[in-house]
mmCIF file of C-alpha atoms in Angstrom:
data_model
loop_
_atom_site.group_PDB
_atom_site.id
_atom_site.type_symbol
_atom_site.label_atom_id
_atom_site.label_comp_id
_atom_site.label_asym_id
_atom_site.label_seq_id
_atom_site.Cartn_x
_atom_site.Cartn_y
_atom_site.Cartn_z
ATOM 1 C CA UNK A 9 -2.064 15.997 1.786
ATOM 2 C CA UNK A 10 0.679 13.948 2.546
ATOM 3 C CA UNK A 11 1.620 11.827 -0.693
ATOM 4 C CA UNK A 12 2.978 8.120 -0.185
ATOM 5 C CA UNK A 13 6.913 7.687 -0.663
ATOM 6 C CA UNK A 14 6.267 3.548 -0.789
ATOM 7 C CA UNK A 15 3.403 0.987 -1.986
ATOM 8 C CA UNK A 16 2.405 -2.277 -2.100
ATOM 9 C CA UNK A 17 2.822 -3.904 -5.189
ATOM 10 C CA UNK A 18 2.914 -7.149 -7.791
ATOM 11 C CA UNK A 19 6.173 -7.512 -9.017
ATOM 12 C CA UNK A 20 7.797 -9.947 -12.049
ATOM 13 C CA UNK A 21 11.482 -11.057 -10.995
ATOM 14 C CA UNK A 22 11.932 -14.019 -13.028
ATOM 15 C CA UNK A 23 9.135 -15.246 -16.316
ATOM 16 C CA UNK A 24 7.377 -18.310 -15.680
ATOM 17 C CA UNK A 25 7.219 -17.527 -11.925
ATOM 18 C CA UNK A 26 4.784 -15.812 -9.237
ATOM 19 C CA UNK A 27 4.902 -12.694 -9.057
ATOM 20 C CA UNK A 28 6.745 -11.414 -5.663
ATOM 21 C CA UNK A 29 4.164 -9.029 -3.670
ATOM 22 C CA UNK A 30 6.635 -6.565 -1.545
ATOM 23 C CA UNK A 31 6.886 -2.612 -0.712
ATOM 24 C CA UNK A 32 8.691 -0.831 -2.470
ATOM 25 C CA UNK A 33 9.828 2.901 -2.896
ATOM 26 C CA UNK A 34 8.373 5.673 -5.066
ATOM 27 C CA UNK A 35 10.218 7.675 -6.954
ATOM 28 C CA UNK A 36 11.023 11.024 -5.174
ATOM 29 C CA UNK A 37 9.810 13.799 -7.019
ATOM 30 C CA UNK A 38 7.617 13.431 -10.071
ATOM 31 C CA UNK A 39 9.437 14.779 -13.373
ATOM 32 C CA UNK A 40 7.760 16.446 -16.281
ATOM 33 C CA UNK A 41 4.479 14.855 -17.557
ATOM 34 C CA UNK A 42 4.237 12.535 -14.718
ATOM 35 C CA UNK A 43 0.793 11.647 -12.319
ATOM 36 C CA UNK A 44 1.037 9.975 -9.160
ATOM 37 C CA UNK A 45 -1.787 8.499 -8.524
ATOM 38 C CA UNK A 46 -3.545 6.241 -5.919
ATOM 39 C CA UNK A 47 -5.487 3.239 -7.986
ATOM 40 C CA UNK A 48 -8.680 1.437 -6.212
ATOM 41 C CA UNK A 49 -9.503 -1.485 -8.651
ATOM 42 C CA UNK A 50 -6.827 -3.200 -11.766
ATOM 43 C CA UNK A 51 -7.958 -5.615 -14.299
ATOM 44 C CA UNK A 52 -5.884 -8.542 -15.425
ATOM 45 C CA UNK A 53 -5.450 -9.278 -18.672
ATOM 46 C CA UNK A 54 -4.037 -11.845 -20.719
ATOM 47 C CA UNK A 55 -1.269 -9.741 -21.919
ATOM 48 C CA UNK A 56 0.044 -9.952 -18.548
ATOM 49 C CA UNK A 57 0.012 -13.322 -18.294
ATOM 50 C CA UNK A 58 2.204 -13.105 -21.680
ATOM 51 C CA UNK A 59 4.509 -11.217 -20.322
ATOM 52 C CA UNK A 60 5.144 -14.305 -17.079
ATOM 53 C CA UNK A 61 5.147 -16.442 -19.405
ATOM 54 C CA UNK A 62 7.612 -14.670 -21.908
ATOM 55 C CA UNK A 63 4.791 -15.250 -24.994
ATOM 56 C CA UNK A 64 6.818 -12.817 -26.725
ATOM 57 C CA UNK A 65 10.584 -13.859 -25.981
ATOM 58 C CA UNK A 66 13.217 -13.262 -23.221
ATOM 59 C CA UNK A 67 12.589 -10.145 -20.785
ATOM 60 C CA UNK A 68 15.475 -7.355 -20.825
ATOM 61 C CA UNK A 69 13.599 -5.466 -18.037
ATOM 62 C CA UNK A 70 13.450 -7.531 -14.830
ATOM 63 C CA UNK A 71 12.623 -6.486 -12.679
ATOM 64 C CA UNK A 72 9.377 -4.834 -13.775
ATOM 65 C CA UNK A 73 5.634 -3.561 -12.593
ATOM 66 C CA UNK A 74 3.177 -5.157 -14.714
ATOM 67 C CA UNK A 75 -1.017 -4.132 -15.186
ATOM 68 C CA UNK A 76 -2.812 -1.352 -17.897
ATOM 69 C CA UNK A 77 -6.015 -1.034 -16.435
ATOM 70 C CA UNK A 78 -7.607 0.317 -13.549
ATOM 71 C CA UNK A 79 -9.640 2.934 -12.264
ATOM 72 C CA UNK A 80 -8.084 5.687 -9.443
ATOM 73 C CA UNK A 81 -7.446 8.846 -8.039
ATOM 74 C CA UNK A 82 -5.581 11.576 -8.915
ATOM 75 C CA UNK A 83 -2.732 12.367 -5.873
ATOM 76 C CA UNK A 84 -0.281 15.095 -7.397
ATOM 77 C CA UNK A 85 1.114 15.940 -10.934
ATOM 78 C CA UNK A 86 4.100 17.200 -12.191
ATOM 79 C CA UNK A 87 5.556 19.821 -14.451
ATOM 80 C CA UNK A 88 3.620 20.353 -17.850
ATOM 81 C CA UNK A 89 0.538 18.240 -16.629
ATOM 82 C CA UNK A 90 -2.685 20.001 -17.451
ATOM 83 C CA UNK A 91 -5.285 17.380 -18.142
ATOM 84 C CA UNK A 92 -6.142 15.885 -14.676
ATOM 85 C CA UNK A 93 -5.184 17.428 -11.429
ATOM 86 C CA UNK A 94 -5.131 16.240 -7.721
ATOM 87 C CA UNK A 95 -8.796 14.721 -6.680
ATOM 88 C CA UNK A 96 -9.728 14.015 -10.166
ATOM 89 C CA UNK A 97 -11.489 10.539 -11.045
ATOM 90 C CA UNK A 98 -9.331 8.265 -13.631
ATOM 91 C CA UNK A 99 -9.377 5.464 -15.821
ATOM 92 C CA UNK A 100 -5.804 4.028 -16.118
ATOM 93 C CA UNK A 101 -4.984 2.646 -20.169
ATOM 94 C CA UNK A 102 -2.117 1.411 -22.111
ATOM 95 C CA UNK A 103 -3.161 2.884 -24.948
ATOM 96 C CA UNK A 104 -1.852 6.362 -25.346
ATOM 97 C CA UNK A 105 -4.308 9.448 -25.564
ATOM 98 C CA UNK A 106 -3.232 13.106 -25.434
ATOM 99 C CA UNK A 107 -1.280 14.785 -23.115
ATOM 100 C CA UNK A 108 2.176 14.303 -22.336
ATOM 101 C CA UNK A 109 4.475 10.719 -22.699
ATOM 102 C CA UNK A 110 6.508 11.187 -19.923
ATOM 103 C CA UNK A 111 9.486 9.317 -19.326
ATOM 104 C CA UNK A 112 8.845 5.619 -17.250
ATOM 105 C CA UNK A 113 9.482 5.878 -13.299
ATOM 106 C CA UNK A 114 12.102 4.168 -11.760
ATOM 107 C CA UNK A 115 11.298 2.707 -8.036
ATOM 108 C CA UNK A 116 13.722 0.798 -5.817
ATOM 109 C CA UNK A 117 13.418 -2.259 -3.491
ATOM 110 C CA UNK A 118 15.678 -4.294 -1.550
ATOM 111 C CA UNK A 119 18.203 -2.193 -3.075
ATOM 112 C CA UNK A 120 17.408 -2.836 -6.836
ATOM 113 C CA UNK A 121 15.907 -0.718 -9.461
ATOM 114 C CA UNK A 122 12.402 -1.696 -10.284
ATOM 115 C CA UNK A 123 11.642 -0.926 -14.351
ATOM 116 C CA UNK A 124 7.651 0.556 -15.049
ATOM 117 C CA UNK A 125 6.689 1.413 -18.254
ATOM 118 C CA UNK A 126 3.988 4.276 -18.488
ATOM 119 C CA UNK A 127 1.617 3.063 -16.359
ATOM 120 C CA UNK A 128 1.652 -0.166 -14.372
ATOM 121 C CA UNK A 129 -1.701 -1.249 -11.949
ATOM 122 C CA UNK A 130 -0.743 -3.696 -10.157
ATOM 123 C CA UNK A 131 0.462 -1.265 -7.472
ATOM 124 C CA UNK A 132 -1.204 0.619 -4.815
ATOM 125 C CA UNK A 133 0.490 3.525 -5.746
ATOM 126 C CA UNK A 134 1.881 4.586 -8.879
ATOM 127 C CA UNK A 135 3.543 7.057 -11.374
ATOM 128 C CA UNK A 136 1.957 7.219 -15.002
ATOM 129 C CA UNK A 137 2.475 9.285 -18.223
ATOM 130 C CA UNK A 138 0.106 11.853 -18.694
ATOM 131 C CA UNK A 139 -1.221 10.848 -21.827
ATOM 132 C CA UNK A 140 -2.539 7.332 -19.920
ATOM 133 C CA UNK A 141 -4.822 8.783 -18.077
ATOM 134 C CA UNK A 142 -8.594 10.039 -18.764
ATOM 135 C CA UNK A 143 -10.517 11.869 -16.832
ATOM 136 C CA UNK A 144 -14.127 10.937 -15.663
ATOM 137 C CA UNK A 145 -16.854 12.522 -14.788
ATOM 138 C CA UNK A 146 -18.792 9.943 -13.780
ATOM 139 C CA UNK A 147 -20.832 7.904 -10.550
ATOM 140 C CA UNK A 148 -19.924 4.490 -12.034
ATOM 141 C CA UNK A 149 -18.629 2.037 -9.623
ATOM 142 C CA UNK A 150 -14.630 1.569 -9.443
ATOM 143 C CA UNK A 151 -14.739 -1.882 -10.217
ATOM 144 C CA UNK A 152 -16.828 -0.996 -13.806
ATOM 145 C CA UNK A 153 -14.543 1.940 -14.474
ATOM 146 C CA UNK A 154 -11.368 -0.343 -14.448
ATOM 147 C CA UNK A 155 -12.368 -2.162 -17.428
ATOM 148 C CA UNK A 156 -12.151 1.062 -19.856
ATOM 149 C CA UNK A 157 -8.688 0.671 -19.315
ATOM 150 C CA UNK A 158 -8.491 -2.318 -21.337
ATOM 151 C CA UNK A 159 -11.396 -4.982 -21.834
ATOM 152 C CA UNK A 160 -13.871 -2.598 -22.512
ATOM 153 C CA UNK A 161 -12.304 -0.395 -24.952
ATOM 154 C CA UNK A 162 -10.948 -3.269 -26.623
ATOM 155 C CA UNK A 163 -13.705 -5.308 -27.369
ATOM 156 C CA UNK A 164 -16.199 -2.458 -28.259
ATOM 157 C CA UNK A 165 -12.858 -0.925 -30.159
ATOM 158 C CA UNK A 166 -12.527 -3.993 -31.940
ATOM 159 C CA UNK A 167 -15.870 -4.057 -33.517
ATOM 160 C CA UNK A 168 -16.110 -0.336 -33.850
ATOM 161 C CA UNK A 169 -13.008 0.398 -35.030
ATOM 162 C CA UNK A 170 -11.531 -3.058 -36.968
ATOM 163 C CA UNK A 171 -14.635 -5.018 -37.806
ATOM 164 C CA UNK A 172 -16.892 -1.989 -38.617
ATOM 165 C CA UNK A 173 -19.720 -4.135 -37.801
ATOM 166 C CA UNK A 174 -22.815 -3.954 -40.546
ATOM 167 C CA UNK A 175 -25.574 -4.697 -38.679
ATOM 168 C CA UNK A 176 -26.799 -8.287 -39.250
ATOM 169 C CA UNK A 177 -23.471 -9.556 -40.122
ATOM 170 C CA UNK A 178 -22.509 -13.116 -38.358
ATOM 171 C CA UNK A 179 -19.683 -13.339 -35.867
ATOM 172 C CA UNK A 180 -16.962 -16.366 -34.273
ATOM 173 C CA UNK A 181 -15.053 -15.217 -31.173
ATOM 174 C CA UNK A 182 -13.000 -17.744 -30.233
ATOM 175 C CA UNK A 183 -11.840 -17.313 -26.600
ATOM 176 C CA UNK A 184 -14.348 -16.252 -24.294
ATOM 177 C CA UNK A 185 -12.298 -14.461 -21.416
ATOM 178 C CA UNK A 186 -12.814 -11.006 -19.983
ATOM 179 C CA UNK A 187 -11.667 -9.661 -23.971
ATOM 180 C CA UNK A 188 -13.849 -12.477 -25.600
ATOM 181 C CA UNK A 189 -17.063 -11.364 -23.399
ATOM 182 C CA UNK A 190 -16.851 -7.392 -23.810
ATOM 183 C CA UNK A 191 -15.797 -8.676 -27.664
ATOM 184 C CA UNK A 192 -19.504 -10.460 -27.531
ATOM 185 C CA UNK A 193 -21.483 -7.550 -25.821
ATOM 186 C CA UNK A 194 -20.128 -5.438 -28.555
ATOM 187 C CA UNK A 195 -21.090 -7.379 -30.968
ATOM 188 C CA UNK A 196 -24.524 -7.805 -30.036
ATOM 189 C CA UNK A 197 -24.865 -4.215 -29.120
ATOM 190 C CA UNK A 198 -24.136 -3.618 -32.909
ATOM 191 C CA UNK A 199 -26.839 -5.287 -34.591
ATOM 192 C CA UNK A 200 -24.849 -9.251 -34.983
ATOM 193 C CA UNK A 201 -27.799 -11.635 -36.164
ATOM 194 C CA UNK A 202 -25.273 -14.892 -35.132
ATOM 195 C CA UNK A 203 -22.797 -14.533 -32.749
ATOM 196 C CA UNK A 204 -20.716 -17.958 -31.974
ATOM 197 C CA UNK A 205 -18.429 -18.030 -28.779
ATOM 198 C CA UNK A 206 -15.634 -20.693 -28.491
ATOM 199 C CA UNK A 207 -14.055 -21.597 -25.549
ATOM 200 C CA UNK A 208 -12.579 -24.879 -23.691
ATOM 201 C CA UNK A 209 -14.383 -23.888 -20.347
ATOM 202 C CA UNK A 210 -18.392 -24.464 -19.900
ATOM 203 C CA UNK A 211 -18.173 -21.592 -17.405
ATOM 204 C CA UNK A 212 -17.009 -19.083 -19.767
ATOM 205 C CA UNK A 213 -19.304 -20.623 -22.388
ATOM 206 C CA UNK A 214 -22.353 -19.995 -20.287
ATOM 207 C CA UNK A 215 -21.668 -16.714 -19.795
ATOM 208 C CA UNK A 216 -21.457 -16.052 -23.476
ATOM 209 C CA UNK A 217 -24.776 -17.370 -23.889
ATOM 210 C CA UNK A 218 -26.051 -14.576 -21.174
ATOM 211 C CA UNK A 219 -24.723 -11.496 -22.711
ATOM 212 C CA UNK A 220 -25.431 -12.293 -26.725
ATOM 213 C CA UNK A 221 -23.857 -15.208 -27.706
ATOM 214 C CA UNK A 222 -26.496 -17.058 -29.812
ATOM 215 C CA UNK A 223 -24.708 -20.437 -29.626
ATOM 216 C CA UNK A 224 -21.406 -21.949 -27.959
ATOM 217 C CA UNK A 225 -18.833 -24.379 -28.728
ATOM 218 C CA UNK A 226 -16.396 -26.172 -26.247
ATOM 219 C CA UNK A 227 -13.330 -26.893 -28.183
ATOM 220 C CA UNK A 228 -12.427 -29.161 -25.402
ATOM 221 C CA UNK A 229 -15.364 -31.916 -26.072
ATOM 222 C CA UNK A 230 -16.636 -30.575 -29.883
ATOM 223 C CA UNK A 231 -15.063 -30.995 -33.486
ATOM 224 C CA UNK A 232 -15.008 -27.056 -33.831
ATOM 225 C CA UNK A 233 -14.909 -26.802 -38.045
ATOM 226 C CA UNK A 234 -17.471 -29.049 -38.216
ATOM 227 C CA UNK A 235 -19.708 -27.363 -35.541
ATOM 228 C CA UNK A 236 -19.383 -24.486 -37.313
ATOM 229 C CA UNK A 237 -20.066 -25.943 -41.075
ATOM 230 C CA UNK A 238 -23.102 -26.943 -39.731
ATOM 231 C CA UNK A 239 -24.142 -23.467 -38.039
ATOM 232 C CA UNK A 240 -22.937 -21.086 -41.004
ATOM 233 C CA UNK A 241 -23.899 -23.912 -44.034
ATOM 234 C CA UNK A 242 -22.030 -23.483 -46.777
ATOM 235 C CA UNK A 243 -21.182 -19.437 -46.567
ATOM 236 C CA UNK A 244 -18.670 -19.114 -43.462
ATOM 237 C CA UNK A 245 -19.277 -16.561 -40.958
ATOM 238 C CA UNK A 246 -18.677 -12.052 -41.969
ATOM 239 C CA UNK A 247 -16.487 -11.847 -38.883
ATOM 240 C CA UNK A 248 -13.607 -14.067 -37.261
ATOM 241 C CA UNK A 249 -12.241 -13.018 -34.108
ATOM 242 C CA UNK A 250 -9.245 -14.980 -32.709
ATOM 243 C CA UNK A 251 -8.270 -14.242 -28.846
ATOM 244 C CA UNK A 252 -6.031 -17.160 -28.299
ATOM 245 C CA UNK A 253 -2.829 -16.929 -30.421
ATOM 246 C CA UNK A 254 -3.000 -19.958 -31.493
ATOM 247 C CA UNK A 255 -1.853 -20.740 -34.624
ATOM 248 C CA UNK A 256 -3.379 -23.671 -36.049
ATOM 249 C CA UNK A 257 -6.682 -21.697 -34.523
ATOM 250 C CA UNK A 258 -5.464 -18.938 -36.922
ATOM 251 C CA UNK A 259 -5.096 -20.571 -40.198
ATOM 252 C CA UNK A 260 -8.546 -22.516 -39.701
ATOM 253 C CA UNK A 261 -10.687 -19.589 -38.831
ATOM 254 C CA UNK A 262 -9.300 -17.867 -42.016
ATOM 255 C CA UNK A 263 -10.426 -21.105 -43.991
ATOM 256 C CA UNK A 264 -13.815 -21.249 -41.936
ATOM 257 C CA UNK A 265 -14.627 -17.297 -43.474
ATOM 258 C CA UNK A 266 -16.867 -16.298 -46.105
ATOM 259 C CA UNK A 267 -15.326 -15.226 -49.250
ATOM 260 C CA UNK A 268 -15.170 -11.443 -47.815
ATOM 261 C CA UNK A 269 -15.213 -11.955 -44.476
ATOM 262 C CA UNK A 270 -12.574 -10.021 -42.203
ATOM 263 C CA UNK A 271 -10.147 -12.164 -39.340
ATOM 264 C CA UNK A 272 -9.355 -9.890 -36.914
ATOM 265 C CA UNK A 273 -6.223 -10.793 -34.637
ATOM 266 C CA UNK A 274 -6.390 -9.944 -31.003
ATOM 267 C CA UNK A 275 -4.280 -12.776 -29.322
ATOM 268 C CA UNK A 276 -0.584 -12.939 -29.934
ATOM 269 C CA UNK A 277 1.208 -15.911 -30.894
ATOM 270 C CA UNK A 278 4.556 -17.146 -29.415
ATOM 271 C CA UNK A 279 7.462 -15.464 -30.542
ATOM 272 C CA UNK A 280 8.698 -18.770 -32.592
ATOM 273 C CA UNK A 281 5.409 -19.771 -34.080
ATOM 274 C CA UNK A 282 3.947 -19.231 -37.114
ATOM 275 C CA UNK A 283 0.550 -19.818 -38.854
ATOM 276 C CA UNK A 284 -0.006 -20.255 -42.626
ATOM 277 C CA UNK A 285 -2.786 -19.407 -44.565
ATOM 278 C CA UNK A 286 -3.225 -19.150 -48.847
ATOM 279 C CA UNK A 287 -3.126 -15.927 -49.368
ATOM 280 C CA UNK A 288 -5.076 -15.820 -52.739
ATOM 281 C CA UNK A 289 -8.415 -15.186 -51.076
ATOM 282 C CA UNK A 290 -6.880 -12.188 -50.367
ATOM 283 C CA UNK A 291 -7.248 -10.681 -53.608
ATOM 284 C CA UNK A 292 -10.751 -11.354 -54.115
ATOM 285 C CA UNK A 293 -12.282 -9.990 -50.539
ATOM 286 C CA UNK A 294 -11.235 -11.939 -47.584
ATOM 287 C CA UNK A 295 -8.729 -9.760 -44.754
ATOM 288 C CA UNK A 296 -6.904 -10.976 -42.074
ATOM 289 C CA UNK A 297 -6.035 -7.967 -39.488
ATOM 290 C CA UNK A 298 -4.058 -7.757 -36.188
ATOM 291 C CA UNK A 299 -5.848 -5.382 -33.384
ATOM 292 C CA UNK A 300 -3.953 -2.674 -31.448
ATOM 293 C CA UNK A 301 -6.264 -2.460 -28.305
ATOM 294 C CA UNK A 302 -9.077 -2.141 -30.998
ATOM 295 C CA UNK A 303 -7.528 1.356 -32.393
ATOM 296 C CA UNK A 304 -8.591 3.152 -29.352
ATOM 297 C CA UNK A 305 -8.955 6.770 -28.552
ATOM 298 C CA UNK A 306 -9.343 7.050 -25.087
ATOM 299 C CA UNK A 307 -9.805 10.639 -24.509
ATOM 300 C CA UNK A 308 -12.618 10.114 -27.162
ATOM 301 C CA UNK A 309 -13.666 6.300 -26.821
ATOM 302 C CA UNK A 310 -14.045 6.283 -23.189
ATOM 303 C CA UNK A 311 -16.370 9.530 -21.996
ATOM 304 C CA UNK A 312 -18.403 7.773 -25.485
ATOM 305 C CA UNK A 313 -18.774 4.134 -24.630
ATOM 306 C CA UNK A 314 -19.636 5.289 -20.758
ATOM 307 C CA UNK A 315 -22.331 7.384 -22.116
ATOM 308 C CA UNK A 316 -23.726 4.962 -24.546
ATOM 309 C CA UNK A 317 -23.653 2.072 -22.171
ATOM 310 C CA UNK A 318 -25.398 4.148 -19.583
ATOM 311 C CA UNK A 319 -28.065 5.020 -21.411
ATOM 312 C CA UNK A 320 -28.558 1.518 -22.943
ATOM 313 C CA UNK A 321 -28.199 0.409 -19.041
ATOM 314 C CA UNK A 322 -25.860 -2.443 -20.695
ATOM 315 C CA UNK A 323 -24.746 -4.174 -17.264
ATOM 316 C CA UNK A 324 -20.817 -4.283 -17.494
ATOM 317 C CA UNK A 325 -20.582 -5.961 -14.261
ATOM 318 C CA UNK A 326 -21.972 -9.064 -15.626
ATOM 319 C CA UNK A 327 -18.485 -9.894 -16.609
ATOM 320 C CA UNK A 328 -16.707 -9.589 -13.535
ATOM 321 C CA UNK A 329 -16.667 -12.636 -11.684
ATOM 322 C CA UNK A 330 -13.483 -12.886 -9.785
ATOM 323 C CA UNK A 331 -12.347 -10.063 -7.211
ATOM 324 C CA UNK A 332 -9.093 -10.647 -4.632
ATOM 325 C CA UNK A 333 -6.753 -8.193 -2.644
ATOM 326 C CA UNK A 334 -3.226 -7.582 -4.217
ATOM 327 C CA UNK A 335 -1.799 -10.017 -1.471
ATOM 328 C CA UNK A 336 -3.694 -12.582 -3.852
ATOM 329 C CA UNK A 337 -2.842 -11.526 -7.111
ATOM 330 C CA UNK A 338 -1.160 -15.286 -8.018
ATOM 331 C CA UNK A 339 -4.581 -16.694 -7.197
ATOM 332 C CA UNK A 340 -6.561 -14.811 -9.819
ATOM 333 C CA UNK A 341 -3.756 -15.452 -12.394
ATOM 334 C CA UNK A 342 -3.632 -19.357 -11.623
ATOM 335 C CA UNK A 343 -7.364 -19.317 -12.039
ATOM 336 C CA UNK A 344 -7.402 -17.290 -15.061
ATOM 337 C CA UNK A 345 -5.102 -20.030 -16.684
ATOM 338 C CA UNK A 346 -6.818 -23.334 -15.398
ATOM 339 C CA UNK A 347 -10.242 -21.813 -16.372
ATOM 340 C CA UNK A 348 -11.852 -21.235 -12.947
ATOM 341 C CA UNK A 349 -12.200 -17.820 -13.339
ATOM 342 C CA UNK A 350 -15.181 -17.163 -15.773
ATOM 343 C CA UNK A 351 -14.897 -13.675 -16.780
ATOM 344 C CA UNK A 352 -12.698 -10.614 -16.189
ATOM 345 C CA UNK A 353 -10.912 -10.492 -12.539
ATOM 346 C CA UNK A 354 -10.280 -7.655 -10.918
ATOM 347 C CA UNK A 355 -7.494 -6.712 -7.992
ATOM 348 C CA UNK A 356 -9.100 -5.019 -5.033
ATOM 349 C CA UNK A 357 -6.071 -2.168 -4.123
ATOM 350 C CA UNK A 358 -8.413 -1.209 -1.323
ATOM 351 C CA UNK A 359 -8.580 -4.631 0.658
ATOM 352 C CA UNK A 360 -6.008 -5.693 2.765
#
């Protein structure tokens, strides 16, 4: 087989700008621990659209690939690389498992060095780590098997792993994007007996209400803390799940909780804001808890939620609703921002 030496890809030159879709060149031989591979479908999530934006301060990389989750094709390997090998099925994730941490690939175009960190998806082509890539054995569609990269893993992560869901056991999500929906099918696979979704979009909202949400708020048009006085009475809901990073959001979901109920954190704040909350409730139950990807093995996590969603026949496609070429990336990422885009979009790396 004759392996690529260029690709197409999405690339961020400046924050707070489109990204600039242009060729450019692949690295020339792949060093130890390194996987080229050929990817067929990338989510985009809203850690990407942190990183435009600069959520987290300036950017000492630019130029840089962006994207963490996709599935693909294995096209060649390097030195050390025993896990996956040329033809093999993948699932693309940020979150490290075994194998080897290579060092990040350099590429070139127009004459400038283009920065990658261990994997990047929003690229034809591409060279990840080792230990960012899992191997599946597995019929599911491309377009389902790029959410274990990310949306998947982190939402049933999240309850698995940082909630520890007791079945029964009342749950707020608030943001109900392509994180806040696989957050709510989690939840409701595990047994939730309330399950509140909060978003500013009806779209979204309606969704929810489709795949386990057993009632919905629009922050946009509803007096939130009230709504949900009224739906958890005087007790406060077992489980508070922020996706927004919003700060004031933070400190009055904390309030909202009952007197042991657990905040988990999955949005990230701006860099120079902060939220404040009285931390005595801390010593008699409550816990307030930022999520890493919802602690995530993927070697482990990912063969497991495949099989258990298969034979629950849980329909994962239900939350993809948006699906462009590469060539259209800015589109999906303008309408994940104004709220057209209901659940998790998808690049096609196979369209033109």
């Amino acid at each position: 087989m004759i392996l690529p030496k260029e690709t197409l890809a999405a690339i961020l030159v400046e924050q707070k700008k489109d990204l600039v879709i242009g060729n450019i060149t692949l690295p020339e031989k792949l060093d130890v621990g390194q996987v080229l591979v050929e990817y067929h479908f990338s989510g985009i999530c809203g850690s990407q659209i942190g990183e435009i934006e600069g959520v987290k301060g300036p950017d000492n990389w630019l130029p840089h690939l962006l994207g963490h989750e996709a599935s693909g094709t294995v096209l060649g390997i390097g030195p050390g690389v025993s896990r996956v090998k040329p033809g093999d099925k993948i699932v693309g994730h940020w979150r490290p498992a075994t194998g080897i941490q290579s060092t990040t690939p350099k590429y070139t175009w127009n004459g400038k060095t283009v920065n990658a960190g261990w994997i990047t998806t929003f690229n034809k082509f591409g060279v990840a780590a080792e230990n960012r890539l899992t191997k599946i054995d597995s019929v599911e569609r491309n377009e389902e098997l790029a959410l274990f990269g990310c949306a998947i893993t982190t939402g049933f992560g999240v309850i698995d792993n940082n909630v520890k869901l007791k079945l029964g056991e009342t749950v707020v999500v608030f943001g109900s994007g392509g994180i806040g929906l696989s957050l709510i099918q989690a939840a409701n696979f595990a047994g939730a007996s309330q399950i509140v979704a909060i978003d500013r979009f009806d779209n979204r909202l309606e969704l929810a209400g489709k795949i386990g949400a057993t009632s919905c708020i629009n922050s946009k048009r509803k007096q939130v803390w009230k709504e949900l006085e009224q739906i958890f009475a005087t007790k406060g809901p077992d489980v508070f799940i922020d996706n927004t990073g919003n700060t004031d959001i933070i400190s009055q979901g904390f309030n909202t909780l009952s007197n042991n109920g657990k905040m988990i954190l999955v949005g990230v704040p701006q860099h120079s804001e902060m939220s404040e909350i009285h931390t005595l409730p801390l010593h008699f139950g409550k816990s307030i808890t930022g999520s890493h990807g919802g602690d995530c093995q993927p070697e482990k996590d990912i063969p497991r939620y495949l099989d258990l969603i298969k034979m629950r026949k849980l329909q994962l496609g239900e939350i993809i609703t948006d699906i462009k070429p590469l060539k259209r990336i800015n589109d999906l990422i303008d309408d994940m921002k104004s709220g057209k885009s209901t659940g998790r979009c998808l690049v096609n790396l196979n369209a033109e």
